[in-house]
Short mmCIF file of C-alpha atoms in Angstrom, two decimals:
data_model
loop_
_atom_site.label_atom_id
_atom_site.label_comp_id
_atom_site.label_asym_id
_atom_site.label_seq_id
_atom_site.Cartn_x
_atom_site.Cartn_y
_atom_site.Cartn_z
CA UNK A 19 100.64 129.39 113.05
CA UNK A 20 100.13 128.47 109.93
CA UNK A 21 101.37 130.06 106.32
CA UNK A 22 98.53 132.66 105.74
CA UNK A 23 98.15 134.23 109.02
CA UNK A 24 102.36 134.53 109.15
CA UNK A 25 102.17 136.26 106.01
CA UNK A 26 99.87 138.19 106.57
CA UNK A 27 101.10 139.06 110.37
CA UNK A 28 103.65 140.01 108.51
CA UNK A 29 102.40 142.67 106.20
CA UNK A 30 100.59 143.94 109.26
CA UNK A 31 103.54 144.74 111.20
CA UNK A 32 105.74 146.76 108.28
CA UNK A 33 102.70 148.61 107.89
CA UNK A 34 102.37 149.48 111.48
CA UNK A 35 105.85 150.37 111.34
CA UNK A 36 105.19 152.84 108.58
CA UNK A 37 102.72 154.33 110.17
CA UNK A 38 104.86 154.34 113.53
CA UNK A 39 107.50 156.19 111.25
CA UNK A 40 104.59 158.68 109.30
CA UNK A 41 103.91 159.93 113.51
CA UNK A 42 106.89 160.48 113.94
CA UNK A 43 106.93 163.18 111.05
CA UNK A 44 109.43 160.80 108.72
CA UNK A 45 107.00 159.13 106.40
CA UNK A 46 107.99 156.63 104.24
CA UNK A 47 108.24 156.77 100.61
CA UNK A 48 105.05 154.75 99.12
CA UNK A 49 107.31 152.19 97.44
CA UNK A 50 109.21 150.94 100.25
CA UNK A 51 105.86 151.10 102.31
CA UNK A 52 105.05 148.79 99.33
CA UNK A 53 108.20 146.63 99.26
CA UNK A 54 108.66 146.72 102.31
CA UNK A 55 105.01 144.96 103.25
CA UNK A 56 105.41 142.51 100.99
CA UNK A 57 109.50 141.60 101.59
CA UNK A 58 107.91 141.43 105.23
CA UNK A 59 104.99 139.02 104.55
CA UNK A 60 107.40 136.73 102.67
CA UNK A 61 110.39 136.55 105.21
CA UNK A 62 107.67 135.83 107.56
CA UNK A 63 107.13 132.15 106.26
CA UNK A 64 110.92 131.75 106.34
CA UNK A 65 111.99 130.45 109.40
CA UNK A 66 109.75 127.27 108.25
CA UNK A 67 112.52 126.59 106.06
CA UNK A 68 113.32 123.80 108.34
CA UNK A 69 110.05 121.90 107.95
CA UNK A 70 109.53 119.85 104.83
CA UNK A 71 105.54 120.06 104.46
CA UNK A 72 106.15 124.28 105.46
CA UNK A 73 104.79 126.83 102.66
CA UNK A 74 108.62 127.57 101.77
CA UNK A 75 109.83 124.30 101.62
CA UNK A 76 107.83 123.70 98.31
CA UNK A 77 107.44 127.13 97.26
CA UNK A 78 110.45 126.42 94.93
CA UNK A 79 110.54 122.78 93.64
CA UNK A 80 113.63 120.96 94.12
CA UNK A 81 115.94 123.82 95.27
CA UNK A 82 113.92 124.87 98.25
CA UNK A 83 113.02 121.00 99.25
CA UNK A 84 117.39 120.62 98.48
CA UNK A 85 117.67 123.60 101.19
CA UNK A 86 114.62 122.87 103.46
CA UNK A 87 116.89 119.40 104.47
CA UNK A 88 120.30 121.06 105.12
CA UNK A 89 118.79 123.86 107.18
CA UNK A 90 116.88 120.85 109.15
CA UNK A 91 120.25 118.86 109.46
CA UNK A 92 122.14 122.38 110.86
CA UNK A 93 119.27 123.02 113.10
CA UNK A 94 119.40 119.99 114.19
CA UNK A 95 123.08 119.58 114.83
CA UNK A 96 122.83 123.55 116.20
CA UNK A 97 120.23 122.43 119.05
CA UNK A 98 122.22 118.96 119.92
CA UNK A 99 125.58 121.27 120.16
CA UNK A 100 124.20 123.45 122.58
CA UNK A 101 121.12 121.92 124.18
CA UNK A 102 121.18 122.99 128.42
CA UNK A 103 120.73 119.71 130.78
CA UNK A 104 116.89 120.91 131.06
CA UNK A 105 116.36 120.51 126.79
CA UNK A 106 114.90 117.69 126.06
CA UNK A 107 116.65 115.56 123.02
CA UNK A 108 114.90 115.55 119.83
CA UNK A 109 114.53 113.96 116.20
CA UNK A 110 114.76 117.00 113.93
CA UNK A 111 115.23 120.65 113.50
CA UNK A 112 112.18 121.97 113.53
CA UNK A 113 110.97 125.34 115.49
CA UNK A 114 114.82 125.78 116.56
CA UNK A 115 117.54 127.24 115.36
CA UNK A 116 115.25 129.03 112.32
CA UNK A 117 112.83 129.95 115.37
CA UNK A 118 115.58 132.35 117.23
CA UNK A 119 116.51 136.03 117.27
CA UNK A 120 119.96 135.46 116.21
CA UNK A 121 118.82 133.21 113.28
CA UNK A 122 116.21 136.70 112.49
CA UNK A 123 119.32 139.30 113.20
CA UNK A 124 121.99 137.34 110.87
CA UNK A 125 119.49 136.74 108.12
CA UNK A 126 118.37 140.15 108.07
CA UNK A 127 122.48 141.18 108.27
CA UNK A 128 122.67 138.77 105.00
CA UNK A 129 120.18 140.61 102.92
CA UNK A 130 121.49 143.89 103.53
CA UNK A 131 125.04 143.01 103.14
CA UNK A 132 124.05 140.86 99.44
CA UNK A 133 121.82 144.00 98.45
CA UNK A 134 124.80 146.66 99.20
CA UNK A 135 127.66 144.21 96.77
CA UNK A 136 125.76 143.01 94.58
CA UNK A 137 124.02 145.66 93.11
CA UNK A 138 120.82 145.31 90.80
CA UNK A 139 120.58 142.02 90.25
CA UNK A 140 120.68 140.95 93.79
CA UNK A 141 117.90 143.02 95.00
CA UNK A 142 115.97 141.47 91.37
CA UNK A 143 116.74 138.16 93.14
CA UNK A 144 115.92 139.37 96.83
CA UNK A 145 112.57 141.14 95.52
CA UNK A 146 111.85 137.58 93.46
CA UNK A 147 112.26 135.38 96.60
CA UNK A 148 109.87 137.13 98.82
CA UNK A 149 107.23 138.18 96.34
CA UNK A 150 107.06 134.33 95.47
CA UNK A 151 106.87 133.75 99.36
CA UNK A 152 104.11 136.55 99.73
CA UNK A 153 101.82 135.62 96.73
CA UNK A 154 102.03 131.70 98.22
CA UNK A 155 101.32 132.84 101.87
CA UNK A 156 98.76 136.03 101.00
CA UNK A 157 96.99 134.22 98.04
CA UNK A 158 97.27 130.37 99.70
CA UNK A 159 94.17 129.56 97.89
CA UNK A 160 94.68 130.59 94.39
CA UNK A 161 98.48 129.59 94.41
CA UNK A 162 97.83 125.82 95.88
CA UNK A 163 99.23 122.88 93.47
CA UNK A 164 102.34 122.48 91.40
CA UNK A 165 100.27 123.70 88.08
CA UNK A 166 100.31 126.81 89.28
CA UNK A 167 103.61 127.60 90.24
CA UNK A 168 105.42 128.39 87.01
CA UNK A 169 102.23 131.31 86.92
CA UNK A 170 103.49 132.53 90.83
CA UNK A 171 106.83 132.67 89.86
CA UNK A 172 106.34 134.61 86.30
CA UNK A 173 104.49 136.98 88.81
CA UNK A 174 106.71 136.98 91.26
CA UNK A 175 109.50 137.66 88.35
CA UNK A 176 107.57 140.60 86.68
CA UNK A 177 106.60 142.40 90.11
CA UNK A 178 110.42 142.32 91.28
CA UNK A 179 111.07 144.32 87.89
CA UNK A 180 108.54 146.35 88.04
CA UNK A 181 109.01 146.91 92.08
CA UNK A 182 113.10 147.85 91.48
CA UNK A 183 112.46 150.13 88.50
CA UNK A 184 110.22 152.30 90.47
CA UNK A 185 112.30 152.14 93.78
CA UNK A 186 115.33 153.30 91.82
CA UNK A 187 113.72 156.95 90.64
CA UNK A 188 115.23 159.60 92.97
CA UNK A 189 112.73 160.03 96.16
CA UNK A 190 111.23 156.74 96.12
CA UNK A 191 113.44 155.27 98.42
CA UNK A 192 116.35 153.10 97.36
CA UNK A 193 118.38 154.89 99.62
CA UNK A 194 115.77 155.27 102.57
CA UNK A 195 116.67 155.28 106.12
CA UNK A 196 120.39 154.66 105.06
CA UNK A 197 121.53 157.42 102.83
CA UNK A 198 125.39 157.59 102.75
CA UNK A 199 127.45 156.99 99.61
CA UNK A 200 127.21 152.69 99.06
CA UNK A 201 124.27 152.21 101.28
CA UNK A 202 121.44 152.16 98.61
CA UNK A 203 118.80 148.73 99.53
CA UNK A 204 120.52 148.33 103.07
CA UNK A 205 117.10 148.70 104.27
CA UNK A 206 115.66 145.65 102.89
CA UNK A 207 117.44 143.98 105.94
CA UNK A 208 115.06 145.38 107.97
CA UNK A 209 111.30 143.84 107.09
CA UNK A 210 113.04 140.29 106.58
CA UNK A 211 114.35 140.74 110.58
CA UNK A 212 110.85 141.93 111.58
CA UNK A 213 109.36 139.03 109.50
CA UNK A 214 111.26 136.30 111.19
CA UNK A 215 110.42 138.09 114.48
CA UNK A 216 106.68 137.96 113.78
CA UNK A 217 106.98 134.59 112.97
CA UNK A 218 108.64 133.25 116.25
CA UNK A 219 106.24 135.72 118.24
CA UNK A 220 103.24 133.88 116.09
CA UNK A 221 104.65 130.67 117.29
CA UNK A 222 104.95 131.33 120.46
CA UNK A 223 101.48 132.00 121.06
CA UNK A 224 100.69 128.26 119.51
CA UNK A 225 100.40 124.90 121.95
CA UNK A 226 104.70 124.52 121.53
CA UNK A 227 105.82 127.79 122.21
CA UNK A 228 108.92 129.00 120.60
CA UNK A 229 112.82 129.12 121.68
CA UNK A 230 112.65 133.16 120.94
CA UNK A 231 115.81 134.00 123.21
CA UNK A 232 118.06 131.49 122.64
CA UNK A 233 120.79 131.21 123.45
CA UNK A 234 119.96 133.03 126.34
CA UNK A 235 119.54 130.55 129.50
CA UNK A 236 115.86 130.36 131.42
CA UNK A 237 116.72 128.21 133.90
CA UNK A 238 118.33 124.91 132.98
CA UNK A 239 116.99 125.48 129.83
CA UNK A 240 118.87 127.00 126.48
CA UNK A 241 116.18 126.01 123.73
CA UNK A 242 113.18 127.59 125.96
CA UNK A 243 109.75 127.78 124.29
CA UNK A 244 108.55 130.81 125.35
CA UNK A 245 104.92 131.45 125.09
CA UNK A 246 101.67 133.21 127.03
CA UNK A 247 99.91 131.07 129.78
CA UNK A 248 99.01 127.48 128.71
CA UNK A 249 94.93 128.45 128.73
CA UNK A 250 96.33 131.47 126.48
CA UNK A 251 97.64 129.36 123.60
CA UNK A 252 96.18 127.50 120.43
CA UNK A 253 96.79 125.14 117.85
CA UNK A 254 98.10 125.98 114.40
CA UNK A 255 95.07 126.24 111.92
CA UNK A 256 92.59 126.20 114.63
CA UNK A 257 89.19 128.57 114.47
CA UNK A 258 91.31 131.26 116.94
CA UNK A 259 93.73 131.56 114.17
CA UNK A 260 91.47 131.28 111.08
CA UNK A 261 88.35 133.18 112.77
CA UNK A 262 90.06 136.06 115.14
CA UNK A 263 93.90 136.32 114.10
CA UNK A 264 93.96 136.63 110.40
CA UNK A 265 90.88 138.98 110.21
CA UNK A 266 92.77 141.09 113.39
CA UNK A 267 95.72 141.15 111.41
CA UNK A 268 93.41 142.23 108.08
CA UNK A 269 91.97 145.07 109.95
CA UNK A 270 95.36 145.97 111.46
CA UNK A 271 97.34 146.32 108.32
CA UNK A 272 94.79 148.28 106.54
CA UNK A 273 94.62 151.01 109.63
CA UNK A 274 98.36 150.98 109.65
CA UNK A 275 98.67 151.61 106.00
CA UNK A 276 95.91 154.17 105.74
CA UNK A 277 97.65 155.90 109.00
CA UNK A 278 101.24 155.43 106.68
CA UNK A 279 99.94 156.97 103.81
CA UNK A 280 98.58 160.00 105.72
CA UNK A 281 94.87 159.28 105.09
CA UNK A 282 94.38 159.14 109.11
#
């Protein structure tokens, strides 16, 4: 799939989650229903990092385009290092290593562990990352050309402020889910796992399918696409994903927030 309807896949699924949580009688504060939607609609164009032309790869000038090519060369080496005899070879990282479960797991491990050591500033820069990510995926037409990125990333810079002032106040959930001594932001692991996940499940449903379960063997196969029934799947960008996903995922994240917030 393409940028927007990751992004905003993503959203959609933290929401559902808080609403999953608010039935279950263990609501979540409104910040890190918040946060949480848009660290999850970020981290959900991330596993693109390995494509140069992908939303993140330009979504920080130099640095991410710097990054974009040495998580292409890993991926790369990665897939050549443990490719099965049914893997095909391939030119290029893309949709593999990035595109995985573990990939979703250790990044997710990452964040936590960098929000727990080092303290404010490191959620600041966590919070920063993602809200860039989200206001390139969720508002692809207004943020489109390099004139307009200094204004995304002054935006991106005053929400991650204004987001970790408020989650700090007692009650509003910098120590949600996780509340022993030390553990303050170790949540914020959580919606960048579920956005990678959303991602590779998005991708799986497009005409490539996506290597989900590596490196789990199917057959004589390590890197296998997984994916719905050929007649089932769709190009990136096409009318199923512009005309039926993205307004399915629109609807879905406002029921899932209203149901979050207690409303129904």
């Amino acid at each position: 799939m393409m940028g927007p309807a990751h992004s905003l896949s993503g959203a959609a699924a933290w929401l559902g989650v808080g609403a999953a949580a608010a039935a279950k009688g263990h609501p979540m504060p409104w910040p890190v229903l918040v946060v949480g939607a848009l660290i999850c609609a970020g981290a959900a164009l991330a596993p693109d990092l390995d494509h140069k032309s992908a939303t993140i790869s330009r979504a920080f000038g130099p640095v991410s385009w710097v990054l974009c090519e040495i998580v292409d060369k890993i991926s790369s080496g990665v897939y050549k290092a443990t490719r099965a005899k049914g893997d095909p070879r391939r030119n290029g990282g893309h949709r593999t290593l990035t595109h995985t479960w573990v990939w979703a797991v250790l990044l997710g491990a990452g964040i936590s562990a960098v929000a727990i050591f080092g303290g404010r500033w490191a959620v600041l820069g966590i919070l920063f990352v993602h809200l860039v990510l989200a206001i390139e995926g969720l508002l692809w037409r207004a943020a489109r050309g390099t004139s307009s990125d200094v204004l995304v990333w002054l935006l991106a810079a005053a929400g991650a402020w204004i987001l970790a002032g408020v989650l700090d106040k007692p009650g509003n959930g910098a120590d949600w889910l996780f509340t022993e001594p030390g553990q303050a932001y170790m949540w914020l692991g959580l919606p960048i796992v579920l956005g990678a996940l959303v991602h590779d499940i998005g991708d799986a449903l497009t005409v490539s399918g996506c290597p989900i379960l590596w490196p789990i063997p199917i057959g004589r196969r390590r890197w296998y696409p997984i994916g719905p029934p050929k007649l089932m799947r769709f190009r990136a960008g096409s009318w199923v994903e512009l005309k039926v996903l993205m307004p399915v995922f629109m609807v879905a994240g406002g029921v899932g927030c209203a149901a979050a917030l207690g409303y129904i």
